[in-house]
CSV table of C-alpha atoms in Angstrom, one decimal:
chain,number,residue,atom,x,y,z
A,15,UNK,CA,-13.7,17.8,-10.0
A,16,UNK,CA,-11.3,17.5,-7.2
A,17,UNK,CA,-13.1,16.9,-3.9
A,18,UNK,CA,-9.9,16.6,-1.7
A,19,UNK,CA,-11.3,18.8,1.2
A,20,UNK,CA,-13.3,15.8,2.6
A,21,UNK,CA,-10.8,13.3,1.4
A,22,UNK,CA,-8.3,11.9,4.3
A,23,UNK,CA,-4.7,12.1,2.5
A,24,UNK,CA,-1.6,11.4,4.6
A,25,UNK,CA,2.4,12.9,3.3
A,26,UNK,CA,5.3,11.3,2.7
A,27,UNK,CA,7.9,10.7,6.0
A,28,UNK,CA,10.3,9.2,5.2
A,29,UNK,CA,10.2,5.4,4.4
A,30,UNK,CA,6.6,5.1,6.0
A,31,UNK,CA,4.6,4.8,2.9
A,32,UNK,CA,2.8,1.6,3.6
A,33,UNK,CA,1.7,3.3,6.9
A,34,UNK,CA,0.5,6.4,4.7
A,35,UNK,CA,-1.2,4.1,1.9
A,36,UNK,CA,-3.0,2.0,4.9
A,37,UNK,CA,-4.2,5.3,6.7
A,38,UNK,CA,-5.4,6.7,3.4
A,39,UNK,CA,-6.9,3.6,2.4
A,40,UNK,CA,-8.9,3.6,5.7
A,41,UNK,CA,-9.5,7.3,5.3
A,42,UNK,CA,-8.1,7.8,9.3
A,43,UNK,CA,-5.5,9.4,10.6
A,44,UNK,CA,-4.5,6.7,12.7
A,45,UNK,CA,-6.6,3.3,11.8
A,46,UNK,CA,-2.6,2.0,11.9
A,47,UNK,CA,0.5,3.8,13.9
A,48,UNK,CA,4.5,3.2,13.4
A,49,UNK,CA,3.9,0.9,16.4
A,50,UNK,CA,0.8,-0.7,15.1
A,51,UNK,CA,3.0,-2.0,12.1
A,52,UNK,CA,6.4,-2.9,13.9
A,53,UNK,CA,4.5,-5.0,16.6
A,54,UNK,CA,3.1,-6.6,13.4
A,55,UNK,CA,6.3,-6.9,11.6
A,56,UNK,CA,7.9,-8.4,15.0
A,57,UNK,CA,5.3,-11.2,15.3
A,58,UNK,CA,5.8,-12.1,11.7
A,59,UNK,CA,9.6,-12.7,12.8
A,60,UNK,CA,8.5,-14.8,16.0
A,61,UNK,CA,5.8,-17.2,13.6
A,62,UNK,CA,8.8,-17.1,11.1
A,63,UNK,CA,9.5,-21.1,10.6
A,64,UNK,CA,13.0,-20.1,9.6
A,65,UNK,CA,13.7,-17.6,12.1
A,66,UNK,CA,16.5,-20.1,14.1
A,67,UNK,CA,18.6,-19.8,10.7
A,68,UNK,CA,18.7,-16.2,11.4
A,69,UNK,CA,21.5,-15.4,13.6
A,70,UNK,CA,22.3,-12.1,13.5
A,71,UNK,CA,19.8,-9.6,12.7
A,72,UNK,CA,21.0,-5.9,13.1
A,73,UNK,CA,19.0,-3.4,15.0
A,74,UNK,CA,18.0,-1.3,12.0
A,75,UNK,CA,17.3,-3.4,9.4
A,76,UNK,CA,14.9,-6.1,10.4
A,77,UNK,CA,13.8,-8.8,8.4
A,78,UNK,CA,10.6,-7.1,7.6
A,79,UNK,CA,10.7,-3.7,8.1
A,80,UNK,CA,13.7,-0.8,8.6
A,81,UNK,CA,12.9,0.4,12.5
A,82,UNK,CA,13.7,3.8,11.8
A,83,UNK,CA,12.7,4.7,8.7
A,84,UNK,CA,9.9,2.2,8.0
A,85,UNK,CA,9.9,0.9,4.5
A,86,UNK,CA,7.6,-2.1,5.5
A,87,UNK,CA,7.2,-5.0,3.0
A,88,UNK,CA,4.3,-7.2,1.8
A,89,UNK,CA,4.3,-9.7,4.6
A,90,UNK,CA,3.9,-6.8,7.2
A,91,UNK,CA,0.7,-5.0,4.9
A,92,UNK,CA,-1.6,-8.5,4.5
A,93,UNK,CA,-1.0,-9.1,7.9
A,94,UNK,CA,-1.9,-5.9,9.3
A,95,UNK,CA,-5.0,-6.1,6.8
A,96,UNK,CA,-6.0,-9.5,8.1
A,97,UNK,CA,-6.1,-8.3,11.4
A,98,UNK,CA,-8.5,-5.7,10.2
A,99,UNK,CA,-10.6,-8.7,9.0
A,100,UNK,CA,-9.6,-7.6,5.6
A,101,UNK,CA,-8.5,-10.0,2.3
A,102,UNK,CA,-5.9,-9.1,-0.1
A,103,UNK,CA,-5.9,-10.5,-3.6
A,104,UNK,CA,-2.7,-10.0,-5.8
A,105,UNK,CA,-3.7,-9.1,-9.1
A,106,UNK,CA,-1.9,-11.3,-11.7
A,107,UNK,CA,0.1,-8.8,-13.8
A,108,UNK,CA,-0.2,-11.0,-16.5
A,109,UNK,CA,-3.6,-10.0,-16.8
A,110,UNK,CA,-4.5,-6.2,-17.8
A,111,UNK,CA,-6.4,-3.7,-15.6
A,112,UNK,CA,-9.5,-4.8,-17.4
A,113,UNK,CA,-9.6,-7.6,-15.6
A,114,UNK,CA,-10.3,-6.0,-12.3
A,115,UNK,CA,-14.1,-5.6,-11.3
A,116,UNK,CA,-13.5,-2.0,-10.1
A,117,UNK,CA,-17.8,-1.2,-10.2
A,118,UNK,CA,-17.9,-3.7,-7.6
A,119,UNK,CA,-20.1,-2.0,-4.3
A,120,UNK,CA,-17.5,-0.5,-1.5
A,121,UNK,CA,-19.2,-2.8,0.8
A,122,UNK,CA,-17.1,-5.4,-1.0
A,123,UNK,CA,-14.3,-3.9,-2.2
A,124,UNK,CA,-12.1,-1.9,0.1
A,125,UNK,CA,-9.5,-0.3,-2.9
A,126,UNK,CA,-6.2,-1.0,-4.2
A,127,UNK,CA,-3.1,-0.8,-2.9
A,128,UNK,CA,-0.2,-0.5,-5.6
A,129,UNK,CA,3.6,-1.5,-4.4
A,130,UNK,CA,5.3,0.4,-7.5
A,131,UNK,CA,9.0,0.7,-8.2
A,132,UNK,CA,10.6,4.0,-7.9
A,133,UNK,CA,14.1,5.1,-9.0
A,134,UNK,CA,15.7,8.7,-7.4
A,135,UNK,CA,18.7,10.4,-7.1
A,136,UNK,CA,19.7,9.4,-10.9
A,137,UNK,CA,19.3,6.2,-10.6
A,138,UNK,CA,21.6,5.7,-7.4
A,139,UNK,CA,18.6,4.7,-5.4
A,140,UNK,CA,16.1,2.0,-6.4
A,141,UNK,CA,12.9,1.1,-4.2
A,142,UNK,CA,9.3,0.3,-4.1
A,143,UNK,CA,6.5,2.8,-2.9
A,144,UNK,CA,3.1,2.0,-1.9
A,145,UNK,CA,0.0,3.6,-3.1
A,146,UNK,CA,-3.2,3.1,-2.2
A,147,UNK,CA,-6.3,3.9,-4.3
A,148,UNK,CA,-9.6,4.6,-3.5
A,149,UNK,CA,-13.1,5.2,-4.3
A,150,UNK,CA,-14.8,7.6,-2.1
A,151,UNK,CA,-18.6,8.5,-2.6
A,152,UNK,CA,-18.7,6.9,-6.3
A,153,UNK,CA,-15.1,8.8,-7.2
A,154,UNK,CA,-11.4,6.6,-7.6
A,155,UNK,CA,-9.2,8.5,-5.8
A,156,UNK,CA,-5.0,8.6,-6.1
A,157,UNK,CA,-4.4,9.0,-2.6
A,158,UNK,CA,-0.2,8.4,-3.0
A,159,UNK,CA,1.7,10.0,-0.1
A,160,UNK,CA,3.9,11.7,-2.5
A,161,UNK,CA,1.2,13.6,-4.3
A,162,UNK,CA,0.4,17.0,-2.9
A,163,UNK,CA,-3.5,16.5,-2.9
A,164,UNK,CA,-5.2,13.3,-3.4
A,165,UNK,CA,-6.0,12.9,-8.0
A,166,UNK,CA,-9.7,12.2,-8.7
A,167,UNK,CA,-10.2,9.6,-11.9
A,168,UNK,CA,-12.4,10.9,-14.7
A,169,UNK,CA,-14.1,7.3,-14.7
A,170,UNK,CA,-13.5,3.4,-13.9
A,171,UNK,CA,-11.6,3.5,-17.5
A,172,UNK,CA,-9.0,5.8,-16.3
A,173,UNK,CA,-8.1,3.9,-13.5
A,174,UNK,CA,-7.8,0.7,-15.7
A,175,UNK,CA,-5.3,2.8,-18.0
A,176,UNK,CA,-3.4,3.9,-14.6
A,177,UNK,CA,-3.0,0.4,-14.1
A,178,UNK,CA,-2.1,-0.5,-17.1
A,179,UNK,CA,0.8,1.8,-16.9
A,180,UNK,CA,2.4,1.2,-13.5
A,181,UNK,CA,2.1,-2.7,-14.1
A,182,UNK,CA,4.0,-2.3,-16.9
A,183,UNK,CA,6.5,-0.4,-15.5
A,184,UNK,CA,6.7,-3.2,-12.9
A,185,UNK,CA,4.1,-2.6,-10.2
A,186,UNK,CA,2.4,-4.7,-8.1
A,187,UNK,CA,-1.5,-4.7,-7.5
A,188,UNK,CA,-3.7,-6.1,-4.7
A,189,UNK,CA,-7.3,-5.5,-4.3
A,190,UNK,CA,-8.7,-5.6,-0.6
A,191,UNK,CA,-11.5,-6.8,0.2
A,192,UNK,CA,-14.2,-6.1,3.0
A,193,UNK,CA,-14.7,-10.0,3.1
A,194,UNK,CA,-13.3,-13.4,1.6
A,195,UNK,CA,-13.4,-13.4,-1.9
């Protein structure tokens, strides 16, 4: 049973899909803005030990983010979390799904985000997308900015197959915590 009235779900625009999955994730429409995450991505450039070998960096593509369009990377999501006093833990792909403790209380576990690999236009453009996942009042939720309304999970099992599948068709997976793990 889809309960998607009382569920938070953010759309696709453009490349801001990490923004989307964080917002959906926190279930609030703005728990992070555009700005929220470029001031983040900026200050990940100024603690950058390497940044002096950097000469040149153009005005649109910066080294962690595109500052039109988004498309934020991984350095740029566990930071933003961290300031949220939150923990991300990459799931080793080695490992299946079953592996995850997905029953644990949402005191402790947050939900998962899911950095999967998408190919459009025929194949002439490859990226990666970020999902986040959720469970809300007992319920795992698909809450990807691409999907019209968020997907409700029969049980814990389906997720676990869900997993399965996007890791092997080369996803990432990180589970975020309320607290150090």
């Amino acid at each position: 049973m889809e309960k998607s009235s009382q569920i938070y779900h953010e759309k696709q625009k453009l490349q801001f899909c990490l923004l989307h999955a964080l917002n959906n994730l926190f279930q609030e429409k703005d728990a992070f803005t555009r700005a929220d995450l470029n001031t983040v991505a900026e200050k990940l450039v100024l603690v950058d030990p390497n940044r002096e070998n950097q000469k040149w960096v153009p005005f649109i593509f910066k080294q962690h983010h595109n500052s039109i369009t988004g498309n934020y990377d991984i350095n740029v999501l566990i930071s933003a979390l961290e300031q949220k006093g939150k923990s991300v833990v990459w799931h080793d792909r080695r490992k299946s799904a079953s592996s995850i403790d997905l029953n644990k209380s949402e005191d402790v576990l947050m939900g998962i985000i899911l950095n999967i690999p998408v190919i459009r236009f025929r194949g002439l453009w490859k990226s990666r997308h970020w999902v986040a996942l959720k469970r809300i009042q007992g319920i795992w939720y698909n809450l990807d900015s691409d999907l019209h309304t968020p997907h409700s999970f029969r049980d814990t099992e389906e997720v676990k197959e869900f997993l399965d599948f996007v890791i092997g068709c080369g996803a990432e997976v990180l589970l975020v915590s309320h607290e150090k793990e």
